[in-house]
Amino acid sequence: MFLSWSVSLSSSSELILEVVSLFPLNTKHPTLIPINDKADADAEYSSSSSLVSYFSYSYEDMVEIGDPGFKWVHPKKVVNYTSGTTSSPKGVVQSHRAVGGTIIYLRKVEASTIYSLIDRHGVTHMSGAPVVLNILTKSPDVEPLKNPVHIITAGAPPPAAMILRTESLGFVVSHGYGLTETAGLVVSCAWKQKWNTLPARERARLKARQGYRRECETRWGFSRGKAVLRGGCLMLVYLKDTLGTSKCMKDGWFYTGDVGVLHHDGYLEIKDRSKDVIISGGENISSVEVESVLYTHPAIHEAAVVGRADEFWGKTPCAFVD
């Protein structure tokens, strides 16, 4: 078993020692691999007499002694954990996983770091949740990109105003929809060339939709419905959680917990998580729609809308803005 972390050991040594102490005396503790971000980190951990005995080697040493001829075996099953946005994190057991391309990892999501890496490595594609778009557009030192960078965003419905600000810097935004349970994106907002002639705000509004289904007999228009999925990319089960699996997997369909509309042109638009819909006086209010309106105000960088208890209406929307 290997454990690795990015640390300043001067502030983390006590926690590390506490974790190691929890292992039984007759049990071999995990191999600890420090991943150092600071130039003086090697000296920092080597001088820590209480910790140095637990370190077998540094991350760089571990990579150096690896076998370059090792034949990697594609896993038949993998387990990815959900973030636990609406409940406890769940272990998602999937039958396959596809990765590819040259990937640049970030230790911390900072606008200055992202822009520096884009310039240094000639990044052409990236991905990030809407909050990352917000970070990129809020940076005080931001400058338009030298070359276009395609960025796909997912994880939450991005307001059209946020997409508009991001694209004004030279990013080309694509919007998709997926979950950990679907091994990533399952649909994306397929862009039509004829939309390029539309005004910028209208283009951003269209890009705020999640995906496109080519064959669709039912046209819901603006009537909300549950978003359910099926296909080979779906998870097998939640790890050691039979009850959780039974609640969302029914007759081969995965119930996402999202509420959306299917427009007349076949494009899906997620309106909210079913748990986040605010019922006020018998009316269903989408917190996402209210947030999208707030984002159009130039002084608002971030917005979150929740339901607040009300004696008369039951609940009313309450907005937190920055």
PDB file of C-alpha atoms in Angstrom:
ATOM      1  CA  MET A   1       0.000   0.000   0.000  1.00  0.00           C
ATOM      2  CA  PHE A   2       1.296   3.448  -0.940  1.00  0.00           C
ATOM      3  CA  LEU A   3       0.198   6.748   0.552  1.00  0.00           C
ATOM      4  CA  SER A   4       1.292  10.025  -1.003  1.00  0.00           C
ATOM      5  CA  TRP A   5       0.534  13.654  -0.330  1.00  0.00           C
ATOM      6  CA  SER A   6       1.616  17.196  -1.159  1.00  0.00           C
ATOM      7  CA  VAL A   7       2.782  18.745   2.088  1.00  0.00           C
ATOM      8  CA  SER A   8       4.622  21.236   4.148  1.00  0.00           C
ATOM      9  CA  LEU A   9       5.847  18.727   6.711  1.00  0.00           C
ATOM     10  CA  SER A  10       6.455  21.361   9.335  1.00  0.00           C
ATOM     11  CA  SER A  11       2.685  21.780   9.619  1.00  0.00           C
ATOM     12  CA  SER A  12       1.656  18.177   8.856  1.00  0.00           C
ATOM     13  CA  SER A  13       4.124  16.031  10.813  1.00  0.00           C
ATOM     14  CA  GLU A  14       1.873  15.722  13.856  1.00  0.00           C
ATOM     15  CA  LEU A  15      -1.053  14.527  11.751  1.00  0.00           C
ATOM     16  CA  ILE A  16       1.119  12.056   9.813  1.00  0.00           C
ATOM     17  CA  LEU A  17       2.506  10.553  13.010  1.00  0.00           C
ATOM     18  CA  GLU A  18      -1.000  10.227  14.432  1.00  0.00           C
ATOM     19  CA  VAL A  19      -2.221   8.347  11.346  1.00  0.00           C
ATOM     20  CA  VAL A  20       0.753   5.964  11.379  1.00  0.00           C
ATOM     21  CA  SER A  21       0.254   5.297  15.100  1.00  0.00           C
ATOM     22  CA  LEU A  22      -3.246   3.938  14.435  1.00  0.00           C
ATOM     23  CA  PHE A  23      -1.840   0.821  12.743  1.00  0.00           C
ATOM     24  CA  PRO A  24      -1.467  -2.230  15.035  1.00  0.00           C
ATOM     25  CA  LEU A  25       2.063  -2.835  16.299  1.00  0.00           C
ATOM     26  CA  ASN A  26       2.413  -6.129  14.415  1.00  0.00           C
ATOM     27  CA  THR A  27       1.193  -4.600  11.132  1.00  0.00           C
ATOM     28  CA  LYS A  28       3.542  -3.106   8.570  1.00  0.00           C
ATOM     29  CA  HIS A  29       2.637   0.513   7.993  1.00  0.00           C
ATOM     30  CA  PRO A  30       2.004   1.809   4.439  1.00  0.00           C
ATOM     31  CA  THR A  31       4.901   3.061   2.369  1.00  0.00           C
ATOM     32  CA  LEU A  32       4.911   6.843   2.726  1.00  0.00           C
ATOM     33  CA  ILE A  33       5.893   8.871  -0.326  1.00  0.00           C
ATOM     34  CA  PRO A  34       6.229  12.652   0.198  1.00  0.00           C
ATOM     35  CA  ILE A  35       5.410  14.770  -2.858  1.00  0.00           C
ATOM     36  CA  ASN A  36       7.188  18.068  -2.374  1.00  0.00           C
ATOM     37  CA  ASP A  37       6.113  21.300  -4.000  1.00  0.00           C
ATOM     38  CA  LYS A  38       8.708  23.554  -2.397  1.00  0.00           C
ATOM     39  CA  ALA A  39      12.363  23.728  -3.407  1.00  0.00           C
ATOM     40  CA  ASP A  40      13.533  23.242   0.170  1.00  0.00           C
ATOM     41  CA  ALA A  41      11.067  20.448   0.961  1.00  0.00           C
ATOM     42  CA  ASP A  42      13.717  17.689   0.783  1.00  0.00           C
ATOM     43  CA  ALA A  43      15.721  19.353   3.520  1.00  0.00           C
ATOM     44  CA  GLU A  44      12.527  19.918   5.462  1.00  0.00           C
ATOM     45  CA  TYR A  45      11.515  16.276   5.751  1.00  0.00           C
ATOM     46  CA  SER A  46      15.043  14.843   5.968  1.00  0.00           C
ATOM     47  CA  SER A  47      15.697  16.919   9.047  1.00  0.00           C
ATOM     48  CA  SER A  48      12.518  15.714  10.746  1.00  0.00           C
ATOM     49  CA  SER A  49      13.881  12.901  12.923  1.00  0.00           C
ATOM     50  CA  SER A  50      10.389  11.840  14.028  1.00  0.00           C
ATOM     51  CA  LEU A  51       9.285  11.175  10.452  1.00  0.00           C
ATOM     52  CA  VAL A  52      12.344  10.234   8.417  1.00  0.00           C
ATOM     53  CA  SER A  53      12.225   6.591   9.551  1.00  0.00           C
ATOM     54  CA  TYR A  54       8.816   6.180   7.916  1.00  0.00           C
ATOM     55  CA  PHE A  55       9.949   7.354   4.466  1.00  0.00           C
ATOM     56  CA  SER A  56      11.237   4.666   2.109  1.00  0.00           C
ATOM     57  CA  TYR A  57      12.111   7.163  -0.630  1.00  0.00           C
ATOM     58  CA  SER A  58      10.826  10.308  -2.285  1.00  0.00           C
ATOM     59  CA  TYR A  59       8.332  10.337  -5.145  1.00  0.00           C
ATOM     60  CA  GLU A  60      11.139  11.041  -7.624  1.00  0.00           C
ATOM     61  CA  ASP A  61      13.116   8.062  -6.269  1.00  0.00           C
ATOM     62  CA  MET A  62      10.080   5.806  -6.607  1.00  0.00           C
ATOM     63  CA  VAL A  63       9.631   6.798 -10.262  1.00  0.00           C
ATOM     64  CA  GLU A  64      13.354   6.322 -10.950  1.00  0.00           C
ATOM     65  CA  ILE A  65      13.398   2.706  -9.736  1.00  0.00           C
ATOM     66  CA  GLY A  66      10.287   1.801 -11.720  1.00  0.00           C
ATOM     67  CA  ASP A  67      10.398  -0.694 -14.592  1.00  0.00           C
ATOM     68  CA  PRO A  68      10.012   1.199 -17.920  1.00  0.00           C
ATOM     69  CA  GLY A  69       9.188  -2.096 -19.635  1.00  0.00           C
ATOM     70  CA  PHE A  70       6.315  -2.928 -17.301  1.00  0.00           C
ATOM     71  CA  LYS A  71       3.258  -4.035 -19.265  1.00  0.00           C
ATOM     72  CA  TRP A  72       0.256  -2.259 -17.856  1.00  0.00           C
ATOM     73  CA  VAL A  73      -2.882  -4.393 -17.654  1.00  0.00           C
ATOM     74  CA  HIS A  74      -6.146  -2.608 -18.346  1.00  0.00           C
ATOM     75  CA  PRO A  75      -8.364  -3.035 -15.272  1.00  0.00           C
ATOM     76  CA  LYS A  76     -11.629  -4.881 -15.783  1.00  0.00           C
ATOM     77  CA  LYS A  77     -13.106  -3.006 -12.872  1.00  0.00           C
ATOM     78  CA  VAL A  78     -12.229   0.299 -11.270  1.00  0.00           C
ATOM     79  CA  VAL A  79     -13.644   2.180  -8.303  1.00  0.00           C
ATOM     80  CA  ASN A  80     -14.064   5.963  -8.393  1.00  0.00           C
ATOM     81  CA  TYR A  81     -15.590   7.848  -5.497  1.00  0.00           C
ATOM     82  CA  THR A  82     -18.252  10.521  -5.885  1.00  0.00           C
ATOM     83  CA  SER A  83     -17.592  13.881  -4.253  1.00  0.00           C
ATOM     84  CA  GLY A  84     -20.540  13.566  -1.897  1.00  0.00           C
ATOM     85  CA  THR A  85     -22.175  16.818  -3.016  1.00  0.00           C
ATOM     86  CA  THR A  86     -25.671  15.784  -1.962  1.00  0.00           C
ATOM     87  CA  SER A  87     -24.902  12.872   0.374  1.00  0.00           C
ATOM     88  CA  SER A  88     -22.034  10.731   1.639  1.00  0.00           C
ATOM     89  CA  PRO A  89     -19.344   9.836  -0.964  1.00  0.00           C
ATOM     90  CA  LYS A  90     -20.032   6.519  -2.710  1.00  0.00           C
ATOM     91  CA  GLY A  91     -17.625   4.031  -4.276  1.00  0.00           C
ATOM     92  CA  VAL A  92     -18.633   3.721  -7.942  1.00  0.00           C
ATOM     93  CA  VAL A  93     -17.656   0.335  -9.421  1.00  0.00           C
ATOM     94  CA  GLN A  94     -17.237   0.572 -13.204  1.00  0.00           C
ATOM     95  CA  SER A  95     -16.418  -2.021 -15.827  1.00  0.00           C
ATOM     96  CA  HIS A  96     -13.884  -0.025 -17.838  1.00  0.00           C
ATOM     97  CA  ARG A  97     -12.052   3.249 -17.987  1.00  0.00           C
ATOM     98  CA  ALA A  98     -10.488   5.158 -20.846  1.00  0.00           C
ATOM     99  CA  VAL A  99      -7.725   7.696 -20.481  1.00  0.00           C
ATOM    100  CA  GLY A 100      -5.400   9.277 -23.001  1.00  0.00           C
ATOM    101  CA  GLY A 101      -3.437  12.321 -24.060  1.00  0.00           C
ATOM    102  CA  THR A 102      -0.752  14.314 -22.290  1.00  0.00           C
ATOM    103  CA  ILE A 103      -2.148  15.573 -19.010  1.00  0.00           C
ATOM    104  CA  ILE A 104      -0.822  18.443 -16.909  1.00  0.00           C
ATOM    105  CA  TYR A 105      -1.878  18.151 -13.276  1.00  0.00           C
ATOM    106  CA  LEU A 106      -2.452  21.007 -10.859  1.00  0.00           C
ATOM    107  CA  ARG A 107      -1.645  20.939  -7.160  1.00  0.00           C
ATOM    108  CA  LYS A 108      -3.928  23.907  -6.621  1.00  0.00           C
ATOM    109  CA  VAL A 109      -6.468  25.651  -8.822  1.00  0.00           C
ATOM    110  CA  GLU A 110      -5.109  29.181  -9.181  1.00  0.00           C
ATOM    111  CA  ALA A 111      -5.613  31.482 -12.153  1.00  0.00           C
ATOM    112  CA  SER A 112      -1.965  32.587 -12.265  1.00  0.00           C
ATOM    113  CA  THR A 113      -0.760  28.961 -12.300  1.00  0.00           C
ATOM    114  CA  ILE A 114      -3.230  27.926 -14.995  1.00  0.00           C
ATOM    115  CA  TYR A 115      -2.347  30.823 -17.295  1.00  0.00           C
ATOM    116  CA  SER A 116       1.371  30.179 -16.761  1.00  0.00           C
ATOM    117  CA  LEU A 117       1.031  26.482 -17.673  1.00  0.00           C
ATOM    118  CA  ILE A 118      -1.084  27.294 -20.732  1.00  0.00           C
ATOM    119  CA  ASP A 119       1.651  29.606 -21.986  1.00  0.00           C
ATOM    120  CA  ARG A 120       4.573  27.328 -21.044  1.00  0.00           C
ATOM    121  CA  HIS A 121       3.207  24.056 -22.441  1.00  0.00           C
ATOM    122  CA  GLY A 122       1.061  25.359 -25.281  1.00  0.00           C
ATOM    123  CA  VAL A 123      -2.083  23.856 -23.781  1.00  0.00           C
ATOM    124  CA  THR A 124      -4.840  23.382 -26.345  1.00  0.00           C
ATOM    125  CA  HIS A 125      -7.555  21.661 -24.299  1.00  0.00           C
ATOM    126  CA  MET A 126      -8.571  21.687 -20.662  1.00  0.00           C
ATOM    127  CA  SER A 127     -11.539  20.912 -18.477  1.00  0.00           C
ATOM    128  CA  GLY A 128     -13.003  22.380 -15.339  1.00  0.00           C
ATOM    129  CA  ALA A 129     -16.210  22.916 -13.420  1.00  0.00           C
ATOM    130  CA  PRO A 130     -17.951  26.297 -13.752  1.00  0.00           C
ATOM    131  CA  VAL A 131     -16.149  27.462 -10.607  1.00  0.00           C
ATOM    132  CA  VAL A 132     -12.870  27.153 -12.562  1.00  0.00           C
ATOM    133  CA  LEU A 133     -14.278  29.408 -15.284  1.00  0.00           C
ATOM    134  CA  ASN A 134     -15.127  31.892 -12.568  1.00  0.00           C
ATOM    135  CA  ILE A 135     -11.580  31.757 -11.171  1.00  0.00           C
ATOM    136  CA  LEU A 136     -10.104  32.329 -14.634  1.00  0.00           C
ATOM    137  CA  THR A 137     -12.292  35.360 -15.329  1.00  0.00           C
ATOM    138  CA  LYS A 138     -11.916  36.956 -11.877  1.00  0.00           C
ATOM    139  CA  SER A 139      -8.116  37.058 -11.886  1.00  0.00           C
ATOM    140  CA  PRO A 140      -6.875  40.681 -11.639  1.00  0.00           C
ATOM    141  CA  ASP A 141      -3.885  39.920 -13.882  1.00  0.00           C
ATOM    142  CA  VAL A 142      -5.785  38.128 -16.628  1.00  0.00           C
ATOM    143  CA  GLU A 143      -4.883  38.879 -20.241  1.00  0.00           C
ATOM    144  CA  PRO A 144      -6.452  37.546 -23.456  1.00  0.00           C
ATOM    145  CA  LEU A 145      -4.924  34.242 -24.582  1.00  0.00           C
ATOM    146  CA  LYS A 146      -2.328  34.212 -27.350  1.00  0.00           C
ATOM    147  CA  ASN A 147      -3.992  31.154 -28.899  1.00  0.00           C
ATOM    148  CA  PRO A 148      -7.477  29.673 -28.417  1.00  0.00           C
ATOM    149  CA  VAL A 149      -7.847  27.058 -25.683  1.00  0.00           C
ATOM    150  CA  HIS A 150     -10.792  24.674 -25.816  1.00  0.00           C
ATOM    151  CA  ILE A 151     -12.279  24.120 -22.385  1.00  0.00           C
ATOM    152  CA  ILE A 152     -15.082  21.721 -21.572  1.00  0.00           C
ATOM    153  CA  THR A 153     -17.063  22.456 -18.459  1.00  0.00           C
ATOM    154  CA  ALA A 154     -19.399  20.213 -16.505  1.00  0.00           C
ATOM    155  CA  GLY A 155     -20.365  19.403 -12.936  1.00  0.00           C
ATOM    156  CA  ALA A 156     -22.982  22.141 -12.642  1.00  0.00           C
ATOM    157  CA  PRO A 157     -25.003  24.191 -15.126  1.00  0.00           C
ATOM    158  CA  PRO A 158     -22.820  27.222 -15.994  1.00  0.00           C
ATOM    159  CA  PRO A 159     -24.683  30.535 -16.291  1.00  0.00           C
ATOM    160  CA  ALA A 160     -24.671  32.013 -19.794  1.00  0.00           C
ATOM    161  CA  ALA A 161     -23.056  35.188 -18.415  1.00  0.00           C
ATOM    162  CA  MET A 162     -20.108  33.148 -17.122  1.00  0.00           C
ATOM    163  CA  ILE A 163     -19.614  31.470 -20.506  1.00  0.00           C
ATOM    164  CA  LEU A 164     -19.707  34.884 -22.182  1.00  0.00           C
ATOM    165  CA  ARG A 165     -16.973  36.269 -19.893  1.00  0.00           C
ATOM    166  CA  THR A 166     -14.787  33.188 -20.385  1.00  0.00           C
ATOM    167  CA  GLU A 167     -14.985  33.261 -24.173  1.00  0.00           C
ATOM    168  CA  SER A 168     -14.151  36.974 -24.239  1.00  0.00           C
ATOM    169  CA  LEU A 169     -10.655  35.964 -23.018  1.00  0.00           C
ATOM    170  CA  GLY A 170     -10.021  33.576 -25.910  1.00  0.00           C
ATOM    171  CA  PHE A 171     -11.338  30.313 -24.477  1.00  0.00           C
ATOM    172  CA  VAL A 172     -13.683  28.192 -26.584  1.00  0.00           C
ATOM    173  CA  VAL A 173     -16.207  26.759 -24.147  1.00  0.00           C
ATOM    174  CA  SER A 174     -17.958  23.428 -24.640  1.00  0.00           C
ATOM    175  CA  HIS A 175     -20.513  22.148 -22.200  1.00  0.00           C
ATOM    176  CA  GLY A 176     -21.197  18.541 -21.286  1.00  0.00           C
ATOM    177  CA  TYR A 177     -23.090  16.426 -18.814  1.00  0.00           C
ATOM    178  CA  GLY A 178     -22.085  13.325 -16.926  1.00  0.00           C
ATOM    179  CA  LEU A 179     -21.471  11.870 -13.493  1.00  0.00           C
ATOM    180  CA  THR A 180     -18.936   9.702 -11.719  1.00  0.00           C
ATOM    181  CA  GLU A 181     -21.508   6.933 -12.142  1.00  0.00           C
ATOM    182  CA  THR A 182     -21.258   7.283 -15.942  1.00  0.00           C
ATOM    183  CA  ALA A 183     -17.428   7.316 -16.104  1.00  0.00           C
ATOM    184  CA  GLY A 184     -17.440  10.940 -17.196  1.00  0.00           C
ATOM    185  CA  LEU A 185     -19.397  12.830 -19.831  1.00  0.00           C
ATOM    186  CA  VAL A 186     -22.248  11.080 -21.605  1.00  0.00           C
ATOM    187  CA  VAL A 187     -23.629  13.955 -23.688  1.00  0.00           C
ATOM    188  CA  SER A 188     -22.251  17.288 -24.840  1.00  0.00           C
ATOM    189  CA  CYS A 189     -23.733  20.386 -26.396  1.00  0.00           C
ATOM    190  CA  ALA A 190     -23.060  19.677 -30.079  1.00  0.00           C
ATOM    191  CA  TRP A 191     -22.386  23.043 -31.668  1.00  0.00           C
ATOM    192  CA  LYS A 192     -24.021  24.045 -34.963  1.00  0.00           C
ATOM    193  CA  GLN A 193     -22.079  26.251 -37.347  1.00  0.00           C
ATOM    194  CA  LYS A 194     -25.122  28.407 -38.078  1.00  0.00           C
ATOM    195  CA  TRP A 195     -25.094  29.535 -34.441  1.00  0.00           C
ATOM    196  CA  ASN A 196     -21.759  31.312 -34.972  1.00  0.00           C
ATOM    197  CA  THR A 197     -23.604  34.240 -36.563  1.00  0.00           C
ATOM    198  CA  LEU A 198     -25.788  34.796 -33.494  1.00  0.00           C
ATOM    199  CA  PRO A 199     -25.085  37.565 -30.960  1.00  0.00           C
ATOM    200  CA  ALA A 200     -22.597  36.625 -28.227  1.00  0.00           C
ATOM    201  CA  ARG A 201     -25.231  36.480 -25.482  1.00  0.00           C
ATOM    202  CA  GLU A 202     -27.442  34.166 -27.518  1.00  0.00           C
ATOM    203  CA  ARG A 203     -24.483  31.873 -28.296  1.00  0.00           C
ATOM    204  CA  ALA A 204     -23.678  31.711 -24.578  1.00  0.00           C
ATOM    205  CA  ARG A 205     -27.296  30.853 -23.759  1.00  0.00           C
ATOM    206  CA  LEU A 206     -27.238  27.945 -26.213  1.00  0.00           C
ATOM    207  CA  LYS A 207     -23.911  26.690 -24.858  1.00  0.00           C
ATOM    208  CA  ALA A 208     -25.379  26.617 -21.344  1.00  0.00           C
ATOM    209  CA  ARG A 209     -27.396  23.577 -22.401  1.00  0.00           C
ATOM    210  CA  GLN A 210     -25.891  20.213 -21.513  1.00  0.00           C
ATOM    211  CA  GLY A 211     -26.240  17.904 -24.480  1.00  0.00           C
ATOM    212  CA  TYR A 212     -27.911  16.684 -27.611  1.00  0.00           C
ATOM    213  CA  ARG A 213     -29.887  13.551 -28.358  1.00  0.00           C
ATOM    214  CA  ARG A 214     -30.204  12.869 -32.083  1.00  0.00           C
ATOM    215  CA  GLU A 215     -33.228  10.585 -31.950  1.00  0.00           C
ATOM    216  CA  CYS A 216     -35.968  11.845 -29.717  1.00  0.00           C
ATOM    217  CA  GLU A 217     -39.669  11.165 -30.090  1.00  0.00           C
ATOM    218  CA  THR A 218     -40.809  12.966 -26.952  1.00  0.00           C
ATOM    219  CA  ARG A 219     -40.533  16.756 -27.035  1.00  0.00           C
ATOM    220  CA  TRP A 220     -41.003  18.105 -23.547  1.00  0.00           C
ATOM    221  CA  GLY A 221     -40.288  21.713 -24.440  1.00  0.00           C
ATOM    222  CA  PHE A 222     -40.164  23.535 -21.121  1.00  0.00           C
ATOM    223  CA  SER A 223     -41.837  20.851 -18.980  1.00  0.00           C
ATOM    224  CA  ARG A 224     -39.417  19.517 -16.376  1.00  0.00           C
ATOM    225  CA  GLY A 225     -38.685  15.828 -16.031  1.00  0.00           C
ATOM    226  CA  LYS A 226     -36.208  13.456 -14.390  1.00  0.00           C
ATOM    227  CA  ALA A 227     -32.919  12.860 -16.204  1.00  0.00           C
ATOM    228  CA  VAL A 228     -32.315   9.096 -16.497  1.00  0.00           C
ATOM    229  CA  LEU A 229     -29.561   7.298 -18.405  1.00  0.00           C
ATOM    230  CA  ARG A 230     -28.669   3.845 -19.671  1.00  0.00           C
ATOM    231  CA  GLY A 231     -25.774   2.358 -21.632  1.00  0.00           C
ATOM    232  CA  GLY A 232     -22.459   0.546 -21.387  1.00  0.00           C
ATOM    233  CA  CYS A 233     -20.774   3.409 -19.544  1.00  0.00           C
ATOM    234  CA  LEU A 234     -22.971   3.077 -16.463  1.00  0.00           C
ATOM    235  CA  MET A 235     -21.504   1.905 -13.191  1.00  0.00           C
ATOM    236  CA  LEU A 236     -22.096  -1.649 -12.041  1.00  0.00           C
ATOM    237  CA  VAL A 237     -22.967  -0.909  -8.410  1.00  0.00           C
ATOM    238  CA  TYR A 238     -22.124   1.350  -5.499  1.00  0.00           C
ATOM    239  CA  LEU A 239     -19.388  -0.421  -3.568  1.00  0.00           C
ATOM    240  CA  LYS A 240     -20.843  -2.172  -0.504  1.00  0.00           C
ATOM    241  CA  ASP A 241     -24.004  -0.080  -0.747  1.00  0.00           C
ATOM    242  CA  THR A 242     -26.875  -2.265  -1.920  1.00  0.00           C
ATOM    243  CA  LEU A 243     -29.531   0.161  -0.703  1.00  0.00           C
ATOM    244  CA  GLY A 244     -27.959   3.132  -2.478  1.00  0.00           C
ATOM    245  CA  THR A 245     -27.680   1.095  -5.681  1.00  0.00           C
ATOM    246  CA  SER A 246     -31.322   0.007  -5.565  1.00  0.00           C
ATOM    247  CA  LYS A 247     -32.501   3.601  -5.165  1.00  0.00           C
ATOM    248  CA  CYS A 248     -30.881   4.864  -8.368  1.00  0.00           C
ATOM    249  CA  MET A 249     -30.675   1.754 -10.613  1.00  0.00           C
ATOM    250  CA  LYS A 250     -34.054   0.519 -11.834  1.00  0.00           C
ATOM    251  CA  ASP A 251     -34.680  -1.814 -14.784  1.00  0.00           C
ATOM    252  CA  GLY A 252     -31.337  -0.935 -16.358  1.00  0.00           C
ATOM    253  CA  TRP A 253     -31.871   2.819 -15.995  1.00  0.00           C
ATOM    254  CA  PHE A 254     -29.769   5.103 -13.813  1.00  0.00           C
ATOM    255  CA  TYR A 255     -31.752   7.855 -12.097  1.00  0.00           C
ATOM    256  CA  THR A 256     -29.360  10.795 -11.865  1.00  0.00           C
ATOM    257  CA  GLY A 257     -31.291  12.891  -9.366  1.00  0.00           C
ATOM    258  CA  ASP A 258     -31.208  15.808 -11.818  1.00  0.00           C
ATOM    259  CA  VAL A 259     -34.221  17.649 -13.183  1.00  0.00           C
ATOM    260  CA  GLY A 260     -34.149  19.030 -16.714  1.00  0.00           C
ATOM    261  CA  VAL A 261     -36.035  19.912 -19.861  1.00  0.00           C
ATOM    262  CA  LEU A 262     -35.694  18.529 -23.367  1.00  0.00           C
ATOM    263  CA  HIS A 263     -36.022  21.338 -25.883  1.00  0.00           C
ATOM    264  CA  HIS A 264     -37.807  20.979 -29.205  1.00  0.00           C
ATOM    265  CA  ASP A 265     -34.491  20.700 -31.072  1.00  0.00           C
ATOM    266  CA  GLY A 266     -33.481  17.689 -28.953  1.00  0.00           C
ATOM    267  CA  TYR A 267     -31.070  19.506 -26.622  1.00  0.00           C
ATOM    268  CA  LEU A 268     -31.106  18.684 -22.922  1.00  0.00           C
ATOM    269  CA  GLU A 269     -30.877  21.433 -20.317  1.00  0.00           C
ATOM    270  CA  ILE A 270     -30.404  20.570 -16.646  1.00  0.00           C
ATOM    271  CA  LYS A 271     -32.416  22.886 -14.434  1.00  0.00           C
ATOM    272  CA  ASP A 272     -31.521  21.672 -10.956  1.00  0.00           C
ATOM    273  CA  ARG A 273     -30.818  18.795  -8.627  1.00  0.00           C
ATOM    274  CA  SER A 274     -34.166  17.369  -7.532  1.00  0.00           C
ATOM    275  CA  LYS A 275     -33.104  17.925  -3.910  1.00  0.00           C
ATOM    276  CA  ASP A 276     -32.352  21.597  -4.600  1.00  0.00           C
ATOM    277  CA  VAL A 277     -35.687  22.547  -6.170  1.00  0.00           C
ATOM    278  CA  ILE A 278     -37.343  25.144  -3.928  1.00  0.00           C
ATOM    279  CA  ILE A 279     -41.065  24.539  -3.381  1.00  0.00           C
ATOM    280  CA  SER A 280     -42.627  27.890  -2.507  1.00  0.00           C
ATOM    281  CA  GLY A 281     -46.381  28.188  -2.131  1.00  0.00           C
ATOM    282  CA  GLY A 282     -46.849  25.089  -4.262  1.00  0.00           C
ATOM    283  CA  GLU A 283     -44.613  26.393  -7.071  1.00  0.00           C
ATOM    284  CA  ASN A 284     -41.332  24.698  -8.017  1.00  0.00           C
ATOM    285  CA  ILE A 285     -38.490  27.225  -8.272  1.00  0.00           C
ATOM    286  CA  SER A 286     -35.182  26.273  -9.871  1.00  0.00           C
ATOM    287  CA  SER A 287     -32.252  27.566  -7.827  1.00  0.00           C
ATOM    288  CA  VAL A 288     -30.066  27.318 -10.950  1.00  0.00           C
ATOM    289  CA  GLU A 289     -32.357  29.610 -12.956  1.00  0.00           C
ATOM    290  CA  VAL A 290     -32.322  32.254 -10.217  1.00  0.00           C
ATOM    291  CA  GLU A 291     -28.520  32.002 -10.002  1.00  0.00           C
ATOM    292  CA  SER A 292     -28.241  32.450 -13.775  1.00  0.00           C
ATOM    293  CA  VAL A 293     -30.163  35.723 -13.574  1.00  0.00           C
ATOM    294  CA  LEU A 294     -27.969  36.957 -10.718  1.00  0.00           C
ATOM    295  CA  TYR A 295     -24.820  36.212 -12.740  1.00  0.00           C
ATOM    296  CA  THR A 296     -25.915  38.691 -15.406  1.00  0.00           C
ATOM    297  CA  HIS A 297     -25.236  41.537 -12.951  1.00  0.00           C
ATOM    298  CA  PRO A 298     -21.687  42.834 -13.590  1.00  0.00           C
ATOM    299  CA  ALA A 299     -20.955  43.240  -9.860  1.00  0.00           C
ATOM    300  CA  ILE A 300     -21.730  39.598  -9.019  1.00  0.00           C
ATOM    301  CA  HIS A 301     -18.912  37.065  -9.413  1.00  0.00           C
ATOM    302  CA  GLU A 302     -20.461  34.137  -7.553  1.00  0.00           C
ATOM    303  CA  ALA A 303     -23.998  33.293  -6.500  1.00  0.00           C
ATOM    304  CA  ALA A 304     -25.693  30.455  -4.644  1.00  0.00           C
ATOM    305  CA  VAL A 305     -29.441  30.188  -4.091  1.00  0.00           C
ATOM    306  CA  VAL A 306     -31.013  27.987  -1.414  1.00  0.00           C
ATOM    307  CA  GLY A 307     -34.437  27.592   0.135  1.00  0.00           C
ATOM    308  CA  ARG A 308     -35.136  29.480   3.356  1.00  0.00           C
ATOM    309  CA  ALA A 309     -37.950  28.463   5.704  1.00  0.00           C
ATOM    310  CA  ASP A 310     -40.963  30.777   5.567  1.00  0.00           C
ATOM    311  CA  GLU A 311     -44.080  30.537   7.751  1.00  0.00           C
ATOM    312  CA  PHE A 312     -46.422  31.574   4.939  1.00  0.00           C
ATOM    313  CA  TRP A 313     -44.824  30.191   1.745  1.00  0.00           C
ATOM    314  CA  GLY A 314     -43.120  27.156   3.257  1.00  0.00           C
ATOM    315  CA  LYS A 315     -39.832  28.155   1.610  1.00  0.00           C
ATOM    316  CA  THR A 316     -38.570  31.198  -0.268  1.00  0.00           C
ATOM    317  CA  PRO A 317     -35.364  31.610  -2.285  1.00  0.00           C
ATOM    318  CA  CYS A 318     -32.386  33.055  -0.415  1.00  0.00           C
ATOM    319  CA  ALA A 319     -29.348  34.212  -2.396  1.00  0.00           C
ATOM    320  CA  PHE A 320     -25.723  34.424  -1.275  1.00  0.00           C
ATOM    321  CA  VAL A 321     -23.583  36.553  -3.579  1.00  0.00           C
ATOM    322  CA  ASP A 322     -19.982  37.682  -3.844  1.00  0.00           C
TER     323      ASP A 322
END
